Amino acid sequence: MELETAKTPDALKRIVIEPVSRVEGHGKVTILLDDDNQVHQVRLHIVEFRGFEKFIEGRPYWEVPVLVQRLCGICPVSHHLAASKAMDMIVNGGILTPTAEKIRRLMHYGQMLQSHALHFFHLSSPDLLFGFDSDVAKRNIVGVAAANPDVAKMGVLLRKFGQEVIRVTSGKRVHGTGSVPGGVNKSLTIEERDYLLKDIDQMIAWSRDAVGIIKGLHKSNPALYDVFGAVPSTMMSLVDDKGDLDFYHGALRARDKDGEVIFDQVSYQGYNTLLTEGVKSWSYMKFPYITALGDEKGWYKVGPLARIQNCDRIPTPHAEAERAEFVAYGGAKPMHGSLGFHWARMIEMLCAAETIKDLLLDSDIMGADLMAEGPRREEGIGVIEAPRGTLFHHYRVNEDDLVTYANLIVSTTNNNTAMNVAVRDVAKNYLTGHEITEGLLNHIEVAIRCFDPCLSCATHALGKMPLEVSLVDASGAEIDRMTKDGEGRIGKGAL
Amino acid sequence: MTAPTLIFGWGNPSRGDDALGPALLDAVEALRDAHPQWGPVDILTDFQLQVEHALDLEGRERVLFVDASAAVADAPFRAEAIAPAKDSSFTSHALSPQGVMHVYAEIKGSAPPPCTLLAIAGETFELGEPLSPAAKSHLKAALAWTKDWLAARPA
């Protein structure tokens, strides 16, 4: 793959961006340049994560849906629900009562709303509103609050509402326990339903405004938005049995880069034959691909841009109208520019807000039948469309109810190759031939954040998140250095 | 009803000493009912500080932010009054308490309540690890300070 492996790496200058900022956890990008600043190799390394599967082994299965939430500070509910779906298979073969399924859906769509609001307003809008190489002191959510207080307030209150949906359905704002193997442990009271209902129309209105913001940005500068980090690739997601967008449950569908269906309505229970988790020596994170297509052609992207273009329809009216406009904008071919993720993401946020209203108006969410009975099994696979893409949880449990095997393919892993390709595209188009500046390096980070601000869940104690970029010559000597401290202050110059 | 005192701690309980913030909150919660002189105290936790936490400051008389600190110089803990600051943090994790206060001021158009940052020193932050022996000792010292802070409730 072009720019993945340089022919003579030892003779090249090395730039390391570590950690990648405004992402969750530790990612590292290495860029190899020659003396004329021509890019020869770009790799996005994910330096943490796999340890969590070992951490789960030996734990009682009923602890797992709560335990796995600690993987992620942005989308803990996705892990909570994917693990619950897998454990449903263990305890009863995957049966849910209508109340349990609708409570889980409500929780999940609340999660989608809050996570998409965070991703767009807090982590990505500073780049989009101020420019990728604007003043770094301004390029953050606090800068957005100062320059566009209404936009920032909208983002804050949308996320807050999503968090409230999660709190009401799971019992707590974080580390909730609402979903349990075989069902849920609470439904909603009338008071809880009415508490959420009073604000939902405002959330739908703001979500429509948010689609308008990103749509306007996209159309104001198509030369940038249509091509930045373009990754023509296969796209994969869950769709329901009618081909509609569904974040909670469904079967797998994949389309090729031109939009032709590769497979459809494939049960995710067979994910481990459908997909192969490839490995590369330079990253701890795996590189999954569709087994039948092989590693060179079988990699794919997941998440909003894939989901919006994979489905035939969104089952809520305003979001469906926006999807139709999105697809029409792309013409006869799917859009693959990475900034298109944000447009698709806001359409999904609108879908989530509309779906939350539909669920709140469904009396089943106040039902009393919370758990279903069924035959015990020893293996379970749960899949969900998490905010950043398809999320697989696979467990085996022994007769003592202890987990003996855990395999997770998180959204970031599914997008691993696609993110690397996008980062290479941006490096080739923006860094080549230029003196490296913080603004240019931020272009790399912008590309990553389109996919995912959530590379892994790492420690975040005070003082633990500096950014350090070193430029090293072929002999290993540092010739330039750039640092950003926890307050965003920039330092420059070799030590 | 919003309590006049808020203690907000953040951290990942599965990552060694990163659990110091939530651990202090657990300890305070266990003591709360036996100390009515503290007045009503709300206890909130999350993985990290985010902008919407500015809304949790609303209606408070005082707020204590609690986090683990990786700085050895903070041992066993550092407590200081903090003021709103136009935060330039660039990571999703690093929105500082000062930045949260600044967001409050931007959104509400008024000054946030008085806030104090309690940074408790930790040493190891590995997945699946318990609190280190040093962190347990620092937690004990920080809890003693917190009890005094709570008891010094303004009239």
XYZ file of C-alpha atoms in Angstrom:
650
model
C 0.000 0.000 0.000
C 1.480 3.350 -1.062
C 3.312 5.195 1.729
C 2.863 2.346 4.226
C 6.464 1.143 4.017
C 9.412 3.232 2.841
C 12.167 1.541 0.832
C 15.015 3.068 2.877
C 13.555 4.181 6.222
C 16.947 4.547 7.907
C 17.915 7.304 5.490
C 14.853 9.435 6.177
C 13.859 12.089 8.698
C 11.264 10.968 11.184
C 8.337 12.978 12.577
C 6.377 11.535 15.444
C 3.031 12.945 16.588
C 2.347 11.452 19.989
C -0.242 11.459 21.361
C -2.678 12.570 18.710
C -4.703 15.316 20.337
C -8.457 15.671 20.804
C -8.742 11.930 20.554
C -9.451 9.540 23.377
C -6.295 7.850 24.508
C -2.971 7.281 22.873
C -2.460 7.256 19.147
C 0.836 7.921 17.442
C 1.571 8.945 13.873
C 5.024 8.530 12.349
C 5.953 10.267 9.126
C 9.214 9.659 7.266
C 10.478 12.466 5.030
C 13.530 12.933 2.861
C 15.667 16.084 2.923
C 13.257 17.829 0.547
C 10.299 17.079 2.844
C 8.895 14.519 0.418
C 6.712 12.035 2.330
C 7.856 8.402 2.027
C 6.019 6.607 4.820
C 3.064 7.362 7.130
C 1.740 5.072 9.831
C -0.962 5.532 12.453
C -0.036 3.345 15.417
C -2.490 2.473 18.143
C -0.415 1.845 21.212
C -2.936 0.512 23.686
C -6.153 -1.453 24.020
C -5.726 -5.199 23.535
C -5.111 -5.752 27.229
C -8.782 -5.332 27.973
C -9.686 -8.734 26.557
C -7.328 -10.426 28.997
C -8.704 -8.240 31.781
C -12.181 -9.684 31.152
C -11.122 -13.341 31.220
C -11.915 -15.060 34.496
C -14.675 -12.609 35.393
C -18.278 -13.804 35.991
C -20.278 -13.214 32.815
C -22.901 -11.046 34.519
C -20.214 -8.505 35.476
C -19.060 -8.018 31.896
C -21.681 -5.536 30.568
C -20.769 -3.134 33.379
C -17.048 -3.883 33.330
C -16.537 -3.203 29.626
C -17.880 0.322 29.932
C -14.526 1.244 31.381
C -12.999 0.801 27.933
C -14.214 4.162 26.796
C -15.128 7.549 28.239
C -17.032 8.705 25.177
C -19.196 5.714 24.277
C -19.338 3.392 27.323
C -22.973 2.533 26.594
C -22.012 0.946 23.262
C -19.776 -1.540 25.045
C -22.422 -2.011 27.735
C -25.018 -2.973 25.102
C -22.780 -5.011 22.784
C -21.656 -7.084 25.760
C -25.263 -7.395 26.932
C -26.319 -8.686 23.503
C -23.532 -11.260 23.584
C -24.512 -12.316 27.109
C -28.177 -12.549 26.046
C -27.011 -15.367 23.779
C -25.397 -17.057 26.799
C -28.369 -16.820 29.156
C -31.340 -17.292 26.846
C -30.328 -17.478 23.210
C -30.825 -13.791 22.585
C -34.482 -13.286 23.450
C -35.680 -9.900 24.732
C -39.076 -8.701 25.922
C -40.492 -5.708 23.983
C -39.919 -3.481 27.016
C -36.307 -4.610 27.397
C -35.522 -4.093 23.734
C -37.099 -0.634 23.638
C -35.372 0.502 26.846
C -32.049 -0.633 25.404
C -32.810 1.149 22.141
C -33.673 4.313 24.047
C -30.383 4.057 25.943
C -28.477 3.443 22.720
C -30.034 6.298 20.782
C -29.363 8.577 23.773
C -25.768 7.410 23.566
C -25.671 8.122 19.842
C -27.031 11.641 20.434
C -24.566 12.556 23.173
C -21.548 10.991 21.496
C -22.199 12.580 18.100
C -22.750 15.952 19.792
C -19.437 15.585 21.627
C -17.613 14.426 18.511
C -18.871 17.231 16.302
C -19.279 20.249 18.563
C -16.526 19.674 21.090
C -13.803 17.887 19.187
C -14.208 18.680 15.499
C -16.053 21.984 15.117
C -13.025 24.069 16.227
C -11.137 22.862 13.136
C -14.118 23.335 10.844
C -15.156 26.758 12.132
C -11.712 28.337 12.554
C -9.570 26.491 10.001
C -7.186 23.567 10.368
C -4.151 25.804 10.852
C -5.788 28.618 12.799
C -4.458 29.838 16.150
C -4.068 26.744 18.291
C -5.049 28.714 21.401
C -8.438 29.374 19.833
C -8.919 26.017 18.117
C -10.843 24.224 20.885
C -14.342 24.073 22.322
C -13.691 26.978 24.659
C -12.687 29.008 21.614
C -15.953 27.971 19.978
C -17.827 29.064 23.109
C -16.200 32.481 22.892
C -16.711 32.999 19.152
C -20.005 31.173 18.622
C -21.732 30.953 22.002
C -25.027 29.778 20.523
C -23.335 26.908 18.673
C -21.355 25.896 21.749
C -24.432 26.079 23.969
C -26.382 23.942 21.510
C -23.602 21.335 21.584
C -23.447 21.353 25.363
C -27.204 20.972 25.813
C -27.561 18.277 23.133
C -24.892 16.206 24.829
C -26.450 16.869 28.218
C -29.818 15.632 26.989
C -28.266 12.438 25.605
C -26.575 11.888 28.950
C -29.911 12.342 30.683
C -31.509 9.676 28.458
C -28.674 7.366 29.485
C -29.053 8.234 33.163
C -32.797 7.631 33.144
C -32.536 4.301 31.297
C -29.419 2.940 32.989
C -29.759 4.365 36.477
C -26.501 6.350 36.393
C -24.856 8.846 34.076
C -21.677 6.755 33.926
C -21.089 3.087 34.746
C -24.840 2.465 34.455
C -26.254 -0.951 35.145
C -29.522 -0.760 33.214
C -28.818 -3.528 30.722
C -28.254 -7.028 32.088
C -27.861 -10.405 30.387
C -31.355 -11.379 29.257
C -32.983 -7.964 29.596
C -32.936 -4.753 31.595
C -33.291 -4.031 35.283
C -35.599 -1.052 35.018
C -38.164 0.544 32.773
C -39.281 4.167 32.781
C -41.820 5.759 35.080
C -44.326 8.227 33.670
C -42.437 11.024 35.426
C -39.155 9.971 33.801
C -40.789 9.766 30.387
C -42.385 13.200 30.764
C -39.097 14.665 32.012
C -37.417 13.639 28.742
C -40.405 14.415 26.541
C -40.523 18.077 27.578
C -37.180 18.788 25.860
C -37.188 16.384 22.927
C -38.717 18.726 20.344
C -35.979 21.259 21.097
C -33.368 18.541 20.620
C -34.833 17.602 17.257
C -34.835 21.260 16.220
C -31.212 21.729 17.303
C -30.207 18.521 15.532
C -31.753 19.877 12.345
C -29.775 23.089 12.892
C -26.601 21.044 13.358
C -27.160 19.286 10.025
C -27.593 22.731 8.510
C -24.251 23.915 9.963
C -22.165 21.074 8.559
C -24.102 20.984 5.293
C -23.417 24.699 4.853
C -19.712 24.254 5.584
C -19.540 21.382 3.119
C -21.238 23.270 0.333
C -19.227 26.447 0.980
C -15.964 24.717 0.189
C -16.526 21.547 -1.808
C -12.943 21.642 -3.076
C -11.848 20.870 0.477
C -14.736 18.860 1.887
C -15.165 16.474 -1.026
C -11.530 15.441 -1.331
C -9.820 15.866 2.068
C -8.685 12.448 3.265
C -10.666 10.709 0.520
C -10.709 6.947 1.106
C -12.546 5.133 -1.679
C -13.253 1.805 -0.017
C -15.750 -0.867 0.833
C -18.268 0.205 3.501
C -19.836 -2.112 6.103
C -22.658 -1.691 8.633
C -25.730 -3.289 10.144
C -29.067 -2.758 8.410
C -32.459 -4.076 9.469
C -34.375 -6.726 7.529
C -35.824 -4.050 5.229
C -32.423 -2.471 4.559
C -33.153 0.495 6.854
C -30.622 2.182 9.118
C -30.631 0.533 12.551
C -28.064 1.275 15.259
C -29.146 -1.424 17.720
C -29.678 -4.610 15.743
C -29.653 -6.077 12.261
C -27.550 -8.015 9.779
C -24.338 -7.041 7.994
C -24.297 -5.353 4.606
C -21.250 -4.242 2.614
C -21.004 -2.128 -0.526
C -17.918 -1.570 -2.642
C -16.453 1.880 -3.270
C -18.845 2.412 -6.171
C -21.888 1.499 -4.119
C -22.483 -2.019 -5.436
C -23.652 -4.490 -2.773
C -20.984 -7.097 -1.933
C -23.052 -8.973 0.617
C -26.307 -8.306 2.441
C -28.334 -9.663 5.362
C -25.393 -11.717 6.631
C -25.811 -12.758 10.269
C -23.097 -11.316 12.504
C -23.020 -14.608 14.379
C -20.613 -15.728 11.660
C -18.404 -12.633 11.831
C -15.265 -14.654 12.478
C -15.476 -16.441 9.150
C -16.683 -13.353 7.279
C -13.788 -11.248 8.612
C -10.106 -11.902 9.226
C -8.214 -9.836 11.800
C -4.937 -9.096 10.010
C -1.817 -8.035 11.883
C 1.112 -5.775 11.060
C 4.413 -5.714 12.878
C 4.299 -1.965 13.544
C 0.937 -1.652 15.360
C -0.730 -3.344 18.300
C -4.123 -2.819 16.682
C -5.353 -5.393 14.169
C -6.323 -4.661 10.568
C -9.572 -6.527 9.784
C -10.587 -7.353 6.240
C -13.359 -9.263 4.472
C -11.887 -12.729 4.218
C -13.245 -13.497 0.759
C -11.654 -10.348 -0.689
C -8.232 -10.738 0.922
C -6.193 -8.194 2.866
C -5.313 -5.970 -0.105
C -8.878 -5.439 -1.297
C -10.987 -6.510 1.658
C -10.443 -3.632 4.094
C -13.403 -1.409 4.704
C -14.677 1.548 6.641
C -17.452 1.661 9.212
C -19.287 4.476 10.979
C -21.592 7.285 9.881
C -20.279 7.711 6.331
C -20.614 3.969 5.711
C -23.978 3.615 7.442
C -25.683 6.516 5.689
C -24.597 5.232 2.295
C -25.130 1.546 3.046
C -28.746 1.763 4.140
C -31.693 2.143 1.789
C -33.626 4.439 4.099
C -33.655 6.100 7.519
C -36.914 5.303 9.315
C -37.475 8.845 10.678
C -38.772 11.620 8.412
C -36.396 14.563 8.884
C -33.278 12.408 8.909
C -34.477 10.521 5.842
C -34.970 13.808 3.965
C -31.423 14.796 4.915
C -30.061 11.384 3.857
C -31.712 11.768 0.477
C -30.091 15.194 0.051
C -26.717 13.803 1.140
C -26.910 10.962 -1.378
C -28.073 13.327 -4.125
C -25.101 15.623 -3.399
C -22.780 12.714 -4.098
C -24.407 12.056 -7.438
C -24.265 8.550 -8.781
C -21.283 7.519 -6.620
C -20.783 7.242 -2.859
C -18.882 10.044 -1.124
C -15.566 9.024 0.405
C -14.051 12.353 1.547
C -13.317 11.990 5.257
C -15.001 15.277 6.194
C -18.215 13.724 4.880
C -18.227 11.737 8.131
C -19.301 14.883 9.958
C -22.251 15.552 7.643
C -23.346 11.922 7.949
C -22.796 12.080 11.716
C -25.167 15.020 12.121
C -27.833 13.247 10.032
C -27.473 10.302 12.419
C -27.774 12.626 15.417
C -31.048 13.898 13.963
C -32.203 10.298 13.456
C -31.313 9.564 17.091
C -33.313 12.551 18.370
C -36.350 11.599 16.295
C -36.113 7.961 17.357
C -35.882 8.941 21.024
C -39.159 10.818 20.650
C -40.814 7.820 18.977
C -39.642 5.543 21.780
C -40.755 7.956 24.509
C -44.237 7.910 23.006
C -44.305 4.087 23.027
C -46.016 2.744 26.174
C -43.831 -0.383 26.111
C -40.993 1.632 27.691
C -43.050 1.726 30.902
C -43.771 -2.003 30.860
C -43.017 -4.394 33.714
C -41.813 -7.451 31.756
C -38.076 -6.898 31.854
C -36.422 -10.316 31.509
C -36.821 -13.220 29.103
C -36.087 -16.888 29.792
C -34.361 -19.271 27.407
C -31.785 -22.056 27.101
C -28.261 -21.501 28.527
C -25.359 -21.528 26.047
C -21.599 -21.260 26.328
C -20.866 -18.788 23.557
C -22.288 -15.420 22.659
C -21.671 -12.786 19.994
C -23.171 -9.320 20.244
C -22.861 -6.624 17.590
C -24.072 -3.057 17.638
C -23.604 0.079 15.575
C -21.641 2.231 18.006
C -21.319 5.955 17.290
C -18.059 5.404 15.431
C -19.031 2.177 13.709
C -19.700 -1.527 13.942
C -18.675 -3.013 17.301
C -18.206 -6.765 17.849
C -18.170 -8.475 21.267
C -17.576 -12.245 21.388
C -17.353 -14.312 24.591
C -17.160 -17.903 25.775
C -18.285 -18.771 29.302
C -17.556 -21.987 31.198
C -19.894 -24.035 33.395
C -18.757 -22.001 36.405
C -20.112 -18.866 34.681
C -16.611 -17.439 34.185
C -15.469 -15.857 30.925
C -12.823 -18.027 29.259
C -12.487 -16.120 25.978
C -13.130 -12.570 24.886
C -12.608 -11.047 21.455
C -13.582 -7.459 20.775
C -13.371 -5.724 17.417
C -14.052 -2.106 18.217
C -15.053 0.508 15.675
C -11.546 1.961 15.634
C -10.113 -1.427 14.721
C -12.597 -1.857 11.886
C -11.486 1.551 10.567
C -7.779 0.964 11.149
C -6.723 0.554 7.518
C -9.096 3.249 6.300
C -7.695 5.726 8.848
C -4.159 4.885 7.790
C -5.049 5.431 4.127
C -6.739 8.747 4.931
C -3.759 9.939 6.957
C -1.404 9.017 4.103
C -3.567 10.864 1.621
C -3.530 13.999 3.752
C 0.221 13.754 4.395
C 0.922 13.357 0.698
C -1.294 16.277 -0.286
C -0.455 18.759 2.473
C 2.942 17.987 4.006
C 4.967 17.083 0.942
C 7.455 19.817 0.101
C 6.491 22.069 2.982
C 8.204 23.101 6.175
C 6.365 21.246 8.897
C 4.252 23.461 11.134
C 1.754 22.725 13.882
C -1.036 23.731 11.519
C 0.084 21.256 8.882
C 0.406 18.477 11.437
C -3.094 19.309 12.619
C -4.304 18.329 9.143
C -3.243 14.771 10.032
C -5.159 14.946 13.279
C -8.229 16.393 11.540
C -8.286 13.335 9.283
C -8.158 10.978 12.273
C -10.858 12.893 14.130
C -13.220 12.571 11.133
C -13.289 8.851 11.822
C -12.706 8.690 15.487
C -11.743 10.775 18.485
C -11.641 7.525 20.404
C -8.516 5.542 19.605
C -8.491 3.807 22.962
C -9.251 4.577 26.538
C -6.131 5.620 28.353
C -5.202 7.263 31.582
C -5.898 10.941 31.774
C -4.446 12.149 35.016
C -3.436 15.774 35.255
C -0.205 16.385 33.399
C -0.222 13.154 31.413
C -1.172 14.358 27.950
C 1.577 16.409 26.344
C 2.083 16.461 22.576
C 5.605 16.045 21.412
C 6.755 16.155 17.796
C 10.375 15.383 17.044
C 12.188 15.719 13.727
C 15.104 13.316 13.649
C 17.729 13.052 10.922
C 18.991 9.849 9.366
C 21.688 9.475 12.022
C 19.104 9.666 14.799
C 20.012 13.165 15.927
C 17.124 15.446 16.784
C 17.131 18.475 14.501
C 13.812 20.030 15.434
C 11.181 19.630 18.088
C 7.720 20.944 18.825
C 5.810 20.484 22.079
C 2.347 21.302 23.344
C 1.728 21.153 27.081
C -1.487 20.357 28.923
C -2.576 23.986 28.605
C -1.984 24.002 24.842
C 1.171 26.143 25.029
C 3.514 25.559 22.098
C 7.259 25.149 22.460
C 9.610 24.993 19.485
C 13.230 24.147 18.875
C 15.635 21.254 19.408
C 16.671 20.406 22.955
C -32.791 19.479 44.401
C -29.334 20.902 43.776
C -27.085 20.633 46.845
C -25.012 23.716 47.695
C -21.830 21.634 47.782
C -20.655 19.585 44.792
C -17.720 17.213 44.749
C -16.836 16.198 41.198
C -14.213 13.497 40.728
C -13.060 11.973 37.488
C -10.940 9.040 36.393
C -11.138 5.474 35.116
C -11.620 3.097 38.051
C -9.971 0.277 36.088
C -6.691 2.072 35.536
C -4.668 1.884 38.708
C -4.175 5.213 40.424
C -6.417 6.946 37.880
C -9.154 5.696 40.232
C -8.103 8.178 42.946
C -10.842 10.689 42.062
C -13.707 8.151 42.110
C -12.166 6.471 45.185
C -12.234 9.711 47.176
C -15.862 10.205 46.163
C -16.728 6.702 47.358
C -15.111 7.449 50.706
C -16.981 10.751 51.095
C -20.258 9.108 50.120
C -19.760 6.462 52.789
C -19.282 9.196 55.416
C -21.896 11.658 54.220
C -24.924 10.473 56.173
C -22.974 10.521 59.444
C -21.953 14.161 58.963
C -25.081 16.325 58.717
C -22.945 19.348 59.613
C -21.543 19.241 56.066
C -24.965 20.145 54.719
C -26.297 18.580 51.512
C -23.438 17.340 49.318
C -23.847 16.162 45.713
C -21.270 13.678 44.469
C -20.730 13.312 40.728
C -18.200 11.299 38.779
C -17.248 10.784 35.146
C -14.353 9.461 33.097
C -13.142 12.948 32.292
C -14.170 16.572 32.388
C -16.287 17.694 29.467
C -17.903 21.003 28.662
C -21.385 19.938 29.730
C -20.077 19.568 33.265
C -20.236 23.355 33.372
C -23.968 22.876 33.829
C -23.318 20.861 36.986
C -21.847 23.985 38.619
C -25.159 25.803 38.415
C -26.765 26.643 41.768
C -23.758 25.612 43.891
C -22.192 27.506 46.754
C -18.870 25.688 46.388
C -17.362 22.976 44.229
C -14.465 20.604 44.802
C -12.864 19.054 41.701
C -10.876 15.885 42.395
C -8.461 14.109 40.044
C -5.374 11.944 40.136
C -2.154 13.753 39.404
C 0.889 12.212 37.760
C 3.172 14.889 39.185
C 5.333 13.593 42.013
C 5.555 17.138 43.371
C 1.842 16.936 44.184
C 2.361 14.162 46.761
C 0.386 13.401 48.780
C -2.044 15.967 47.357
C -2.347 19.571 46.261
C -5.407 21.700 46.989
C -5.869 25.156 45.568
C -8.610 27.621 44.787
C -8.996 27.972 41.032
C -10.436 30.642 38.781
C -11.979 30.516 35.303
C -9.346 30.457 32.594
C -9.654 30.593 28.848
C -8.455 27.078 28.539
C -6.404 26.109 25.529
C -6.610 22.409 26.164
C -6.508 20.370 23.011
C -7.412 16.883 24.075
C -10.766 15.442 24.981
C -9.314 14.513 28.364
C -7.598 17.691 29.288
C -10.421 20.163 29.588
C -9.304 21.554 32.897
C -11.555 22.534 35.813
C -10.574 26.120 35.035
C -11.783 25.553 31.472
C -15.071 24.130 32.727
C -15.511 27.245 34.875
C -14.790 29.380 31.825
C -17.422 27.535 29.791
C -19.895 28.164 32.626
C -19.186 31.888 32.442
C -19.575 31.860 28.644
C -22.845 29.950 28.694
C -24.473 31.480 31.760
C -23.101 35.006 31.459
C -22.201 35.066 35.155
C -19.337 34.021 37.403
C -19.205 30.351 38.444
C -19.318 29.389 42.130
C -16.059 29.214 44.113
C -14.123 26.115 43.013
C -11.207 24.218 44.531
C -9.018 21.658 42.771
C -7.797 18.673 44.780
C -5.049 16.833 42.882
C -4.043 13.542 44.506
C -0.690 12.095 43.474
C -0.654 8.692 41.784
C 2.166 6.578 40.461
C 0.831 3.818 38.204
C -1.982 4.044 35.673
C -2.046 0.575 34.097
C -5.228 -1.210 33.027
C -6.543 -3.684 35.572
C -4.217 -2.536 38.339
C -5.525 -1.631 41.807
C -4.512 1.534 43.653
C -0.787 1.520 44.404
C 0.309 1.505 48.065
C 1.499 5.110 47.712
C -1.830 6.166 46.204
C -3.719 4.557 49.096
C -1.638 6.589 51.501
C -2.184 9.771 49.485
C -5.921 9.047 49.368
C -6.050 8.811 53.151
C -4.354 12.190 53.529
C -6.593 13.760 50.882
C -9.706 12.404 52.569
C -8.676 13.975 55.878
C -8.250 17.312 54.091
C -11.626 16.883 52.355
C -13.406 16.259 55.655
C -11.961 19.521 56.977
C -12.989 21.308 53.781
C -16.525 19.970 54.090
C -16.702 20.884 57.781
C -15.649 24.445 56.972
C -18.986 24.975 55.319
C -19.796 28.662 54.929
C -22.561 29.872 57.265
